[in-house]
Structures are given as structure tokens and as C-alpha cells.
Amino acid sequence: MHIVVCAKQIPDPETPPSAFKIDAANNKVIPAQGIAPVLSQFDGIAAEAALRIKEANAGSKVTVISMGAESAQAAIKQVLAMGADEGVLLNDPAFEDGDSHTTATVLAAAIKKLGDVDAVFCGRQAADWDMGQVGLLIAEDLGWPAAIIAKGVTTGGAGLQVTRVLENGFESLEAPLPAVVTVSNEFGEPRYPKLPQIMAAAKKTVTNWKIADLGLDAGAVGKAGSRLKLERLFIPEKGGKVELMEGDTPQAQAAALVARLKAEKIL
Amino acid sequence: MLQPTNVPERPQRHVGGWWGPAVGVSALGFYAAVTAEGTPGREIGFNADHPWAVYAFMAALVGLMGYGFVRHAGLWMVGRPTPGLLREIPHRLRNAARLGLAQDKVRRDRYAGIMHWCIFSSIVVLTIVTAQVAIEADFPLKFLHGPYYLFFSFYGDLFGVIGLIGVGMALYRRYFSDFHRIRWDERVEDHLIILGLGLVLLTGFLLESARILVTELDQHPDWAPWSFASYALALGLDVFDFSEGQILWLHTWTWWVHITMAFGWLGLIVFTRLDHLFFAPVNAFFLRTDSPGRLAKIEDIEQQEVFGVGYIQDFTWKQLFELDACVRCGRCSEVCPANIAGQPLSPMHLIQDLKGHLANVGPAIQRHQHETGEIGREVSSVALVGDVIKDETLWACRTCGACVQECPVMIEHVPTIVDMRRFLVMNEARIPATAQAALENLEMRGHPWRGTALERTTWMEGLGDVPIFDGSQEYLYWVGCSGSLVERNLPITTAVFRLLREAGTSFGVLGQEETCNGDPARRLGNEYLYQILAQQLIETFKAKNVQKVITNCPHCFNTFKNEYPQFDGHFEVLHHTEFLAGALQNGKLVAKHTVATNVTYHDSCYLGRLNGVYDAPRQIISMVHGANLTEMQRNLSKGLCCGAGGGNMWQEEVGERRVNHVRAEEAVRTGAESVISNCPFCIQMFEDGVPAVHPEEEGRMKPFDVAELLEQAVFGPGAR
């Protein structure tokens, strides 16, 4: 069984609020100084789900692919250290500033190029923009069935047995292969890499594919292919105003407070 | 300078124990003997027709001991080589004398110290007495006559009586008191040892009194009283009017019983914990000569096959040797914070479990290594880590060093535990979830405080100009992750900062450029991550020309001071309490305001026990007018950990109680208004622990750092 895990590197969600800055003119997040980007937590969980299936099915293979900057190598290495076999980085200026749709286009092209893929595991959503669409859109592009927000995935039956998290309970599904699954945090924590595997991962070479390797049209990806337009990016302003009620006695202050609340039509 | 209000227990430093009085009494005896008249003496081997039996027993004993040594040594040698054991020989010899022979650590329990000295000195002196008899009997040298004979009789009896006193104390403790720790792992041999020794001594006296009855009581009434105890016994026997034949019969039989039991008892050395007679002084010689706060570096970590110790043969042979020194006295477990709180770690049982495992699998490993020359990790199917020693046992350790401090045979439990943790974390990746989160955070964010909303510069707000270290200042003030990223510790950081500025210190901080020095990673067993973080920071320090460092946190202090030299990072390191105590003494800081308050003081393990800084914080407290210090029952080197050490700051505790609740209870019991400490972890543990044991908010004790107290005294109460 060959599973592809899609992993995204994102700005650290634990960046202290005071260090989180945006470039309002260009609608972009300014990377916080000295705070390294991290693997999106849900993608780590997707990797854990894939690795458990790999361990339960001899002869299986896990490939991790990431679309992003050169720095996304670190995210790929992290999943390799957890136990994935191969890593592919999709890094091309043409891919930048796209939306969920163009991202899925690029990832699906890479999965097609890999060829013998039986399943694709994604995190339920990227922990930076929280769109939660890429997994479904990959399935759409590939023409595969998709099960999203899974809390359990095992092999069995026609292919995969998936337990989905619903608003008011759980749903058990059986999916034929190939299929796409997006994994939720209810699945559990990703494993801590063993040092021998960290060292083995450090020695592995990550394959680099550009737009030409995937045979994609530059107009279909990145900003050019994007159907979603970001209007304005801003940090919401929080504020408070204090007004002290005047009055010589507590009774007078209370009366002033009531009058004021009535004026605001709160009482 | 003011002294602390009540003088707490100090680590014992005097050497020699009770040899002084014993030698004194003997000297008096010697003086009396040489002034005695006549040429006293006795027939050696009186009434004993079978002196050959003594030599036969002795040969058997020597053979047995040889066998025992070979058997033990074979097991030790399955371990790895132990580097550096022959370095610093003079220091090691001093340790062997001070800790092995003078038994400084045994005396940390006063009752046991007296008891043990009585038994030990008695065995030593009576062995010398017996050796003299042998020399007199079978060598041309003749000296057991005249005044020396009388003196010889005297001290022989004296130390026999001392031995019986020791045995009596041991019997009382084992059978007639509710003393627990020696019964936590009681075995048949424990009864044999103590009852056997008592009988050997008693039969010795009986034997001598029988001889006195026949040869001295009437013939030499002025010699007999020198053997005062046997003489008294002889007088007692004389009452019964036995015939000489009966006495001689008694003498013969007593001789056989005495000699058989004496050698039998010595034979116990080979098979029981009595072997500590040899192993304890040797283990004292092997005891580390560097700081107990330092963990061993894994050299060439990237080239290792296995990380940490997951197989018994991956311990060094010194670590295996010291398993044999254990006497199951329970002192380690008695002071272990985890054990006290009913958590799944008892250092004594851990050592005994390792010893048992070595005995089980050692011989097979030994054969395998001998035949193939390979380390043979596959020989045993029983997992050392997981089966023999449970994961939760290893995680419960606070690395506080209390067990190592108390161990009378100088076993070093903490490095052994951390070695197994290293295996658990690096090799197996079996880590409690919260500890894993801390480690991941260290990797990703360079600090262990997941989810903090603070930045490393947040504490600087409102303090005016905070100098950034650029190499021109004398000191680097190292704030640390806890000092900058944990809300509660910010006031401590600012207090130290203001005091440093007030004292006119030339210093700067690193601000955003601080990253964790790696201590939590090392304590949690991730040596690889530790080495990466440490090397990075040492490079930063060197690039910025850091020479002297003042730290907020005793853990940072210990790491810089004791562990960075392993990576060629040599800095002069002070904990803030040391620096501030110095500034008070040389007048750079003046505690001019009175802070009327009753306080108690908690020694953090990494400043106190592991680095010996007990006085500086107490000096500061004593120099604050109005501050009245009441010590907790456990203090100084016997202080109890707050519960956070060894990476337990980032773990959920498993067990009956939480360690910080136990310690908070002890602090609250002093009746003080605040508990003063010196460590951000301790403060956090008390912040959490005190309300748990003292639910009413009114009159609840408050935890403060020494620096916070001093800040009030220097700038005025409530001054900020």
C-alpha cells in the first residue's frame, strides 16, 4: 500500500500575539523574526495515521509531499523522521500566492506523477488559514472518493475503514481504494521521532519537482490560477473605554449609573 | 553580619567518627598496662588441640572469597569500559578514607552511625586481635606477654563489648522498633548477619571466661581483670562451682562453636550484603570527582548504535559494580521525593531490580561475549527498560540527587536512571505526552513553554533602558525561558534586574537572542537535542565574548557551570543569590527598609544539594531587617525537591500524591507567611502546591524568590 501524506509548513501558530505582524499594503503575513515556521499540526496527525497503516501492512510505503518554499524541507524531514519513506518538495515561484484550488491542482499533479498511489492523507485543514478544502479538491482532481475529518483510519473491507467525526456523533465508512482521507485531531498525537530515524531522515534526499516536472500550465497555478481574491488582511482591533460614575455617595453613583445605562438603552 | 535565626543542620564534615574516644580509652589502658608489675602472658592455643582447624577454615574462606570475586567480577565485566576512573587518585583515596572507612555518609543517620561504627570498629579490632594471636602462635615473633599482653586483653574486651553494643542497637532497630526502611526489602540473610555476629561475640567472651576460670582467676588474680568483660563473666561462672573438667569441656565446645561461627559469618561476605565491607570503600574510590549536577556526555552521539542504556551490558562496569555495593538500607528511598509522595519510584528497589536482572542474564551475556566478542544485546529477551524497570519509574525521578547524597555506599542512582531515560526517549521515543510537547517545543521554538503568550522581551516593559549584552559589559544577565516566558516569574526577573542596576553592575541581557540552553532536554533524556542546543548557545556566547554569567535559574546555573565545560564552554557562572549576597556584603546594595515578615526557606536541589550553595540565599534573608527565618524540618543537603526537577515540570504526576503538595505542607507547617526560594520551577510548584494544602485564601503562605524579598528591602515595601 502506497500512501501519500500532504504536509504544509505554516507560520508558528504559537507566535506570541505581540510578535504577529502583517503587511497591510500587500495583504501578507510578515514572518515573525526568529520564529521558525512549523509543520501544520493536522498534517502531522495525518502522517501518524499513514504510518500506523504502514506498520500494520507489510510492504507499505509512505511518501510525504509538500508544496511550499525551500524551508518546507524541514517539514518534510520531520515526517521522514517519523518514519515516512520518501519526500517530495514542490517548490516553484509559479506556485506562490495561490488558493486552495491551485494548491490542490499542484498536489494532485504530483500524486498522478508518483503513479502507484493507493491513498492520500491530508490534515483536516491547514492550521494557518483553516480553509479545510485542499483534501476534497485533490479528490475532485483525481476523481477519487474522499472521507473528511476522520478520527480513525484502518485498512479493511473494500479498502479503508474510516470513522468520521460529525457534529453529533461518529460515522463509519468503508472506502474503496484509491481514496483521499483528511484526518482530524481526534485521531491522536503524532509520534515523537526516534533518534536513529532522525539520523536516517537527515541523510535522505528530498526530491524537488518544479512546474515543468508536473506538466502544469503556469496560468492554472499560483496567483494566476487563483479563483479566490483576498480583499483585506488585518488584525482586528480590540479596545475598551472606561467611564467612572461621579457622585458623593454610593447611592448617587448608582443613580448616575442607571441614568447612563438608560441613555445607552441598555436598561 | 547577622546570622540566620536558627542554625540548621549542616552537612557533616568531621572525619574519623568515634575513633577518637576509643583510641583515648585504649591509651589509658596502655598506660595502666605498662605500669603493671610482673610478666603476664598466657598459653596460646590453650586447651585447643586442633589449631589446624583454624587454618583449614581460613583456606576455605580465602577460596570462597576468590570464587565470589571471580563470580562478581565476571558480571561487572559485561559492562562497558569506565573512563577516567584512575584520574585524580589522591582525591579518590581521600574519598575512600572519608566515605569508606570513616563512613561520613553512614553517620548522616546518627543512630545508624553509632551502631555501624560499633560493629565496624569491633570487627576491625578483633580481626587484628586474632591476627596477633595467630602470629604469636605460629611465627617466631613473640610479643603477647608482659604489659602489652594486659593491654591486649583490655582492648580486645573493650572492642568486643563495643561490638555487642552495636549488635544490641541493630537488634533493637530491627526487632523492637517501628523503624521502616530496613524492612522494605528484608531477607533471611539480614537476620543471619546480625544474630550470627552477636553469637560470635558472645561465644568469644564465653571462651575467654572459661580460660580465665581455669588459668587466671586463682593463679593470677591481678591479670584477670584486664579482660574486664570476660573476667566478670568468669566470676559469674565461678558461682556455679563447676569442676575443672567441666570448664575444659565447655571451653572445647565453645571453641568449636566460636571458630565455626566466626568463619561461617565471614563466609557470609561472599553471599550476602556483607560484601559491602569491601565494595563500599572501593565504590567510594570510584565515586565521581566532578559535580553531582553533571550528567555524562555521550561522545560522538551520531555514531552510536544504541542511544542510552536499554540493555544491562550498556551500563559501564562501574555502574554494575555499584549494584553489588547496595545493602538495601533504604536511605535513598526514604529521601526520594517520588517515593515519599507514593509515586512509582524507589531508588533502592530500582538498584535491586537491576542487580537481580544482572544476576539473571549476566552469565549468558558473559558467555556470549566471551565466545563471539560481541556485546550481545539479543541474548536476553527480557527488556531492561519496560520489563525490569518500568517507564513510569524512570519518569518519576526528579534528578534531585537526594538518593545519591544519602547513599552510604556511594551508589549514583541518578546517572543510571537518566541513562535509561535516554534509551526511552532517543531509541524508543516512549515519552509522556506533556513531556513530549515540551521537547517538541524546544526543537521548534527554543523554549519548553508551549503556548506562552509572552515574548523574551516582555519583562523589560516599564524598566527604562535595558542594556543588551554586546561584549563590553562584565556580566551577562541570563534571564532564561522561565524568567521571561512564564507570567509568575517576570517579577523575579525584574527584581534581579533592578537590584543589579542598583548595585552599579556592568551587565547586559540577550533579549530575543536567548534560547534554551538545553537543560530540560538533557534531564528528559534527549541528549541529542541537548547537545545541539548547548553547542548553539556556546557559539553565541563565544561570539559575543561572554565571560561571566549571572543566572536567574539554578538549572541554567548548573548547566552553564557544570555541563558546558564538556563542550568547551568555560564561563564564570553565578546564581543571582550569590551575586546579590556579595553585593550586600561589599555595600553595593543596602537593605535599608525593614520588611517585617516570617519566612521559611526552600533549598532548590540544583542550587543547594547539587551545587552546595546553601549560605548565600540565607545570608540575604538574614540581612533583610525584620525578616525572620524558620527552617523547614528537611533543609540544606537534606532538603526535599519541590517536585519539578528532572523534567517533571512538564509531566503529569502518577501516584498517590503530588510532590509539591508534600513540600508545600512542610513549608506551611513552619507557620511562616512566605516561602522563599531561588528557582522559577520551585516558585511555580509552590504557587500550585500551597493553595492545594491550604485551601482558605486568608492567611495563606505566599511563595517568593530571594530577589523579590531583597527588592522590598532595598527599594521599600511595595516599591516597583
Short mmCIF file of N, CA, C and O in Angstrom, two decimals, chain B residues 585-658:
data_model
loop_
_atom_site.label_atom_id
_atom_site.label_comp_id
_atom_site.label_asym_id
_atom_site.label_seq_id
_atom_site.Cartn_x
_atom_site.Cartn_y
_atom_site.Cartn_z
N GLN B 585 27.24 42.38 50.85
CA GLN B 585 28.39 42.36 51.76
C GLN B 585 29.37 43.47 51.47
O GLN B 585 29.92 44.07 52.39
N ASN B 586 29.59 43.74 50.16
CA ASN B 586 30.55 44.82 49.89
C ASN B 586 29.88 46.19 49.78
O ASN B 586 30.49 47.15 49.32
N GLY B 587 28.62 46.23 50.22
CA GLY B 587 27.98 47.53 50.37
C GLY B 587 27.42 48.14 49.09
O GLY B 587 26.93 49.26 49.09
N LYS B 588 27.49 47.39 48.00
CA LYS B 588 26.94 47.95 46.76
C LYS B 588 25.42 47.96 46.80
O LYS B 588 24.78 48.72 46.09
N LEU B 589 24.87 47.09 47.60
CA LEU B 589 23.43 47.11 47.84
C LEU B 589 23.22 47.33 49.32
O LEU B 589 23.94 46.75 50.14
N VAL B 590 22.24 48.17 49.66
CA VAL B 590 21.94 48.39 51.07
C VAL B 590 20.47 48.06 51.31
O VAL B 590 19.59 48.64 50.67
N ALA B 591 20.24 47.10 52.21
CA ALA B 591 18.87 46.73 52.53
C ALA B 591 18.38 47.68 53.61
O ALA B 591 18.39 47.34 54.79
N LYS B 592 17.95 48.86 53.20
CA LYS B 592 17.67 49.90 54.21
C LYS B 592 16.24 49.86 54.75
O LYS B 592 15.95 50.44 55.77
N HIS B 593 15.35 49.18 54.04
CA HIS B 593 13.96 49.14 54.50
C HIS B 593 13.69 47.87 55.31
O HIS B 593 14.21 46.81 54.99
N THR B 594 12.88 48.04 56.34
CA THR B 594 12.50 46.89 57.14
C THR B 594 11.36 46.14 56.45
O THR B 594 10.41 46.76 55.96
N VAL B 595 11.50 44.83 56.35
CA VAL B 595 10.40 44.01 55.82
C VAL B 595 10.04 43.02 56.92
O VAL B 595 10.66 41.97 57.06
N ALA B 596 9.08 43.42 57.76
CA ALA B 596 8.74 42.58 58.91
C ALA B 596 7.93 41.39 58.43
O ALA B 596 6.77 41.53 58.03
N THR B 597 8.55 40.24 58.41
CA THR B 597 7.85 39.06 57.90
C THR B 597 8.51 37.79 58.40
O THR B 597 9.72 37.75 58.62
N ASN B 598 7.69 36.78 58.62
CA ASN B 598 8.21 35.46 58.98
C ASN B 598 8.30 34.63 57.71
O ASN B 598 7.31 34.48 57.00
N VAL B 599 9.49 34.12 57.44
CA VAL B 599 9.66 33.36 56.20
C VAL B 599 10.28 32.00 56.51
O VAL B 599 10.86 31.78 57.57
N THR B 600 10.11 31.09 55.54
CA THR B 600 10.87 29.85 55.58
C THR B 600 11.61 29.77 54.26
O THR B 600 11.25 30.47 53.31
N TYR B 601 12.66 28.97 54.22
CA TYR B 601 13.47 28.95 53.01
C TYR B 601 13.54 27.53 52.44
O TYR B 601 13.79 26.57 53.17
N HIS B 602 13.33 27.45 51.14
CA HIS B 602 13.37 26.16 50.44
C HIS B 602 14.61 26.10 49.56
O HIS B 602 14.79 26.92 48.68
N ASP B 603 15.49 25.14 49.85
CA ASP B 603 16.68 24.95 49.01
C ASP B 603 16.27 24.25 47.72
O ASP B 603 15.77 23.13 47.75
N SER B 604 16.51 24.90 46.58
CA SER B 604 16.29 24.18 45.33
C SER B 604 17.41 23.16 45.20
O SER B 604 18.53 23.39 45.65
N CYS B 605 17.10 22.02 44.60
CA CYS B 605 18.10 20.94 44.53
C CYS B 605 19.31 21.35 43.69
O CYS B 605 20.43 21.00 44.00
N TYR B 606 19.03 22.10 42.62
CA TYR B 606 20.13 22.41 41.70
C TYR B 606 21.02 23.52 42.21
O TYR B 606 22.15 23.66 41.75
N LEU B 607 20.55 24.32 43.14
CA LEU B 607 21.44 25.30 43.76
C LEU B 607 22.05 24.71 45.02
O LEU B 607 23.25 24.81 45.25
N GLY B 608 21.22 24.05 45.82
CA GLY B 608 21.67 23.51 47.10
C GLY B 608 22.45 22.23 46.95
O GLY B 608 23.66 22.23 46.75
N ARG B 609 21.73 21.12 47.00
CA ARG B 609 22.40 19.82 47.07
C ARG B 609 23.41 19.59 45.94
O ARG B 609 24.50 19.09 46.17
N LEU B 610 23.05 19.98 44.73
CA LEU B 610 23.92 19.63 43.61
C LEU B 610 25.05 20.63 43.40
O LEU B 610 26.02 20.34 42.71
N ASN B 611 24.92 21.83 43.97
CA ASN B 611 26.00 22.80 43.80
C ASN B 611 26.48 23.42 45.10
O ASN B 611 27.35 24.29 45.08
N GLY B 612 25.91 23.00 46.20
CA GLY B 612 26.43 23.40 47.51
C GLY B 612 26.22 24.87 47.86
O GLY B 612 26.89 25.38 48.75
N VAL B 613 25.31 25.57 47.17
CA VAL B 613 25.06 26.96 47.53
C VAL B 613 23.92 27.00 48.55
O VAL B 613 22.75 26.99 48.18
N TYR B 614 24.28 26.95 49.82
CA TYR B 614 23.29 26.98 50.90
C TYR B 614 23.29 28.32 51.61
O TYR B 614 22.30 28.77 52.15
N ASP B 615 24.47 28.94 51.65
CA ASP B 615 24.65 30.10 52.53
C ASP B 615 24.20 31.42 51.91
O ASP B 615 23.57 32.23 52.58
N ALA B 616 24.53 31.63 50.62
CA ALA B 616 24.25 32.94 50.02
C ALA B 616 22.79 33.35 50.18
O ALA B 616 22.51 34.46 50.67
N PRO B 617 21.83 32.48 49.83
CA PRO B 617 20.43 32.91 49.98
C PRO B 617 20.06 33.18 51.44
O PRO B 617 19.32 34.13 51.73
N ARG B 618 20.61 32.38 52.35
CA ARG B 618 20.30 32.59 53.77
C ARG B 618 20.94 33.87 54.28
O ARG B 618 20.37 34.57 55.12
N GLN B 619 22.12 34.18 53.74
CA GLN B 619 22.75 35.45 54.13
C GLN B 619 21.87 36.62 53.73
O GLN B 619 21.67 37.55 54.50
N ILE B 620 21.32 36.56 52.51
CA ILE B 620 20.46 37.66 52.06
C ILE B 620 19.27 37.80 52.99
O ILE B 620 18.96 38.90 53.46
N ILE B 621 18.63 36.69 53.29
CA ILE B 621 17.45 36.74 54.18
C ILE B 621 17.85 37.32 55.53
O ILE B 621 17.16 38.17 56.09
N SER B 622 19.02 36.92 56.03
CA SER B 622 19.44 37.38 57.36
C SER B 622 19.77 38.87 57.34
O SER B 622 19.75 39.53 58.37
N MET B 623 20.09 39.40 56.16
CA MET B 623 20.44 40.82 56.10
C MET B 623 19.25 41.72 55.81
O MET B 623 19.39 42.92 55.69
N VAL B 624 18.07 41.10 55.63
CA VAL B 624 16.86 41.90 55.48
C VAL B 624 16.30 42.15 56.88
O VAL B 624 15.90 41.21 57.57
N HIS B 625 16.30 43.41 57.32
CA HIS B 625 15.80 43.72 58.65
C HIS B 625 14.33 43.33 58.76
O HIS B 625 13.54 43.67 57.89
N GLY B 626 14.02 42.63 59.82
CA GLY B 626 12.62 42.27 60.05
C GLY B 626 12.26 40.90 59.52
O GLY B 626 11.25 40.34 59.90
N ALA B 627 13.09 40.36 58.61
CA ALA B 627 12.77 39.03 58.07
C ALA B 627 13.26 37.98 59.05
O ALA B 627 14.43 37.97 59.43
N ASN B 628 12.36 37.14 59.46
CA ASN B 628 12.67 36.14 60.48
C ASN B 628 12.55 34.76 59.85
O ASN B 628 11.49 34.36 59.39
N LEU B 629 13.67 34.05 59.79
CA LEU B 629 13.70 32.77 59.07
C LEU B 629 13.46 31.59 60.00
O LEU B 629 14.12 31.43 61.01
N THR B 630 12.48 30.77 59.67
CA THR B 630 12.27 29.49 60.34
C THR B 630 12.57 28.40 59.34
O THR B 630 11.96 28.37 58.27
N GLU B 631 13.51 27.53 59.66
CA GLU B 631 13.86 26.47 58.73
C GLU B 631 12.80 25.38 58.73
O GLU B 631 12.17 25.10 59.74
N MET B 632 12.65 24.74 57.56
CA MET B 632 11.80 23.56 57.49
C MET B 632 12.56 22.38 58.08
O MET B 632 13.79 22.42 58.19
N GLN B 633 11.83 21.32 58.41
CA GLN B 633 12.50 20.18 59.02
C GLN B 633 13.55 19.58 58.08
O GLN B 633 14.64 19.25 58.48
N ARG B 634 13.17 19.45 56.82
CA ARG B 634 14.16 18.99 55.84
C ARG B 634 14.77 20.22 55.22
O ARG B 634 14.05 21.00 54.58
N ASN B 635 16.06 20.41 55.41
CA ASN B 635 16.68 21.58 54.80
C ASN B 635 18.11 21.26 54.39
O ASN B 635 18.60 20.15 54.59
N LEU B 636 18.74 22.23 53.80
CA LEU B 636 20.13 22.09 53.32
C LEU B 636 20.27 20.82 52.48
O LEU B 636 19.44 20.57 51.62
N SER B 637 21.32 20.04 52.79
CA SER B 637 21.55 18.89 51.91
C SER B 637 20.46 17.83 52.06
O SER B 637 20.37 16.91 51.26
N LYS B 638 19.64 17.95 53.10
CA LYS B 638 18.53 17.02 53.27
C LYS B 638 17.21 17.60 52.77
O LYS B 638 16.14 17.05 53.03
N GLY B 639 17.29 18.73 52.08
CA GLY B 639 16.08 19.38 51.58
C GLY B 639 15.31 18.48 50.63
O GLY B 639 15.89 17.63 49.95
N LEU B 640 13.99 18.71 50.57
CA LEU B 640 13.15 17.91 49.68
C LEU B 640 12.86 18.70 48.41
O LEU B 640 12.59 19.88 48.45
N CYS B 641 12.93 18.01 47.30
CA CYS B 641 12.66 18.62 45.99
C CYS B 641 11.24 19.17 45.96
O CYS B 641 10.34 18.64 46.60
N CYS B 642 11.04 20.24 45.16
CA CYS B 642 9.70 20.82 45.01
C CYS B 642 8.82 19.94 44.14
O CYS B 642 7.61 20.13 44.07
N GLY B 643 9.45 19.01 43.41
CA GLY B 643 8.69 18.12 42.54
C GLY B 643 8.90 18.36 41.06
O GLY B 643 8.52 17.55 40.23
N ALA B 644 9.54 19.49 40.72
CA ALA B 644 9.62 19.87 39.30
C ALA B 644 10.89 19.38 38.62
O ALA B 644 10.97 19.38 37.40
N GLY B 645 11.87 18.97 39.41
CA GLY B 645 13.17 18.62 38.81
C GLY B 645 13.11 17.45 37.84
O GLY B 645 12.12 16.72 37.80
N GLY B 646 14.18 17.32 37.08
CA GLY B 646 14.28 16.18 36.16
C GLY B 646 13.24 16.19 35.08
O GLY B 646 12.81 15.14 34.61
N GLY B 647 12.80 17.38 34.70
CA GLY B 647 11.81 17.49 33.63
C GLY B 647 10.39 17.23 34.10
O GLY B 647 9.47 17.19 33.30
N ASN B 648 10.22 17.04 35.42
CA ASN B 648 8.86 16.81 35.92
C ASN B 648 8.02 18.08 35.92
O ASN B 648 6.81 18.02 36.16
N MET B 649 8.66 19.22 35.65
CA MET B 649 7.89 20.46 35.45
C MET B 649 6.90 20.26 34.31
O MET B 649 5.84 20.87 34.29
N TRP B 650 7.26 19.39 33.37
CA TRP B 650 6.43 19.22 32.17
C TRP B 650 5.77 17.86 32.12
O TRP B 650 5.51 17.32 31.06
N GLN B 651 5.54 17.26 33.28
CA GLN B 651 4.89 15.95 33.27
C GLN B 651 3.69 15.92 34.20
O GLN B 651 3.66 16.64 35.19
N GLU B 652 2.76 15.04 33.84
CA GLU B 652 1.66 14.77 34.76
C GLU B 652 2.18 13.75 35.76
O GLU B 652 2.81 12.76 35.37
N GLU B 653 1.93 14.00 37.04
CA GLU B 653 2.45 13.07 38.03
C GLU B 653 1.55 11.84 38.17
O GLU B 653 0.33 11.94 38.05
N VAL B 654 2.19 10.70 38.40
CA VAL B 654 1.47 9.45 38.60
C VAL B 654 1.73 9.01 40.04
O VAL B 654 2.87 8.96 40.46
N GLY B 655 0.69 8.70 40.80
CA GLY B 655 0.92 8.22 42.16
C GLY B 655 -0.08 8.78 43.14
O GLY B 655 -1.04 9.46 42.75
N GLU B 656 0.17 8.47 44.43
CA GLU B 656 -0.79 8.85 45.45
C GLU B 656 -0.91 10.36 45.61
O GLU B 656 -1.99 10.92 45.70
N ARG B 657 0.26 11.02 45.71
CA ARG B 657 0.24 12.46 45.98
C ARG B 657 1.14 13.18 45.00
O ARG B 657 1.91 12.55 44.28
N ARG B 658 1.05 14.49 44.99
CA ARG B 658 1.98 15.27 44.19
C ARG B 658 3.10 15.75 45.12
O ARG B 658 2.83 16.15 46.26
#
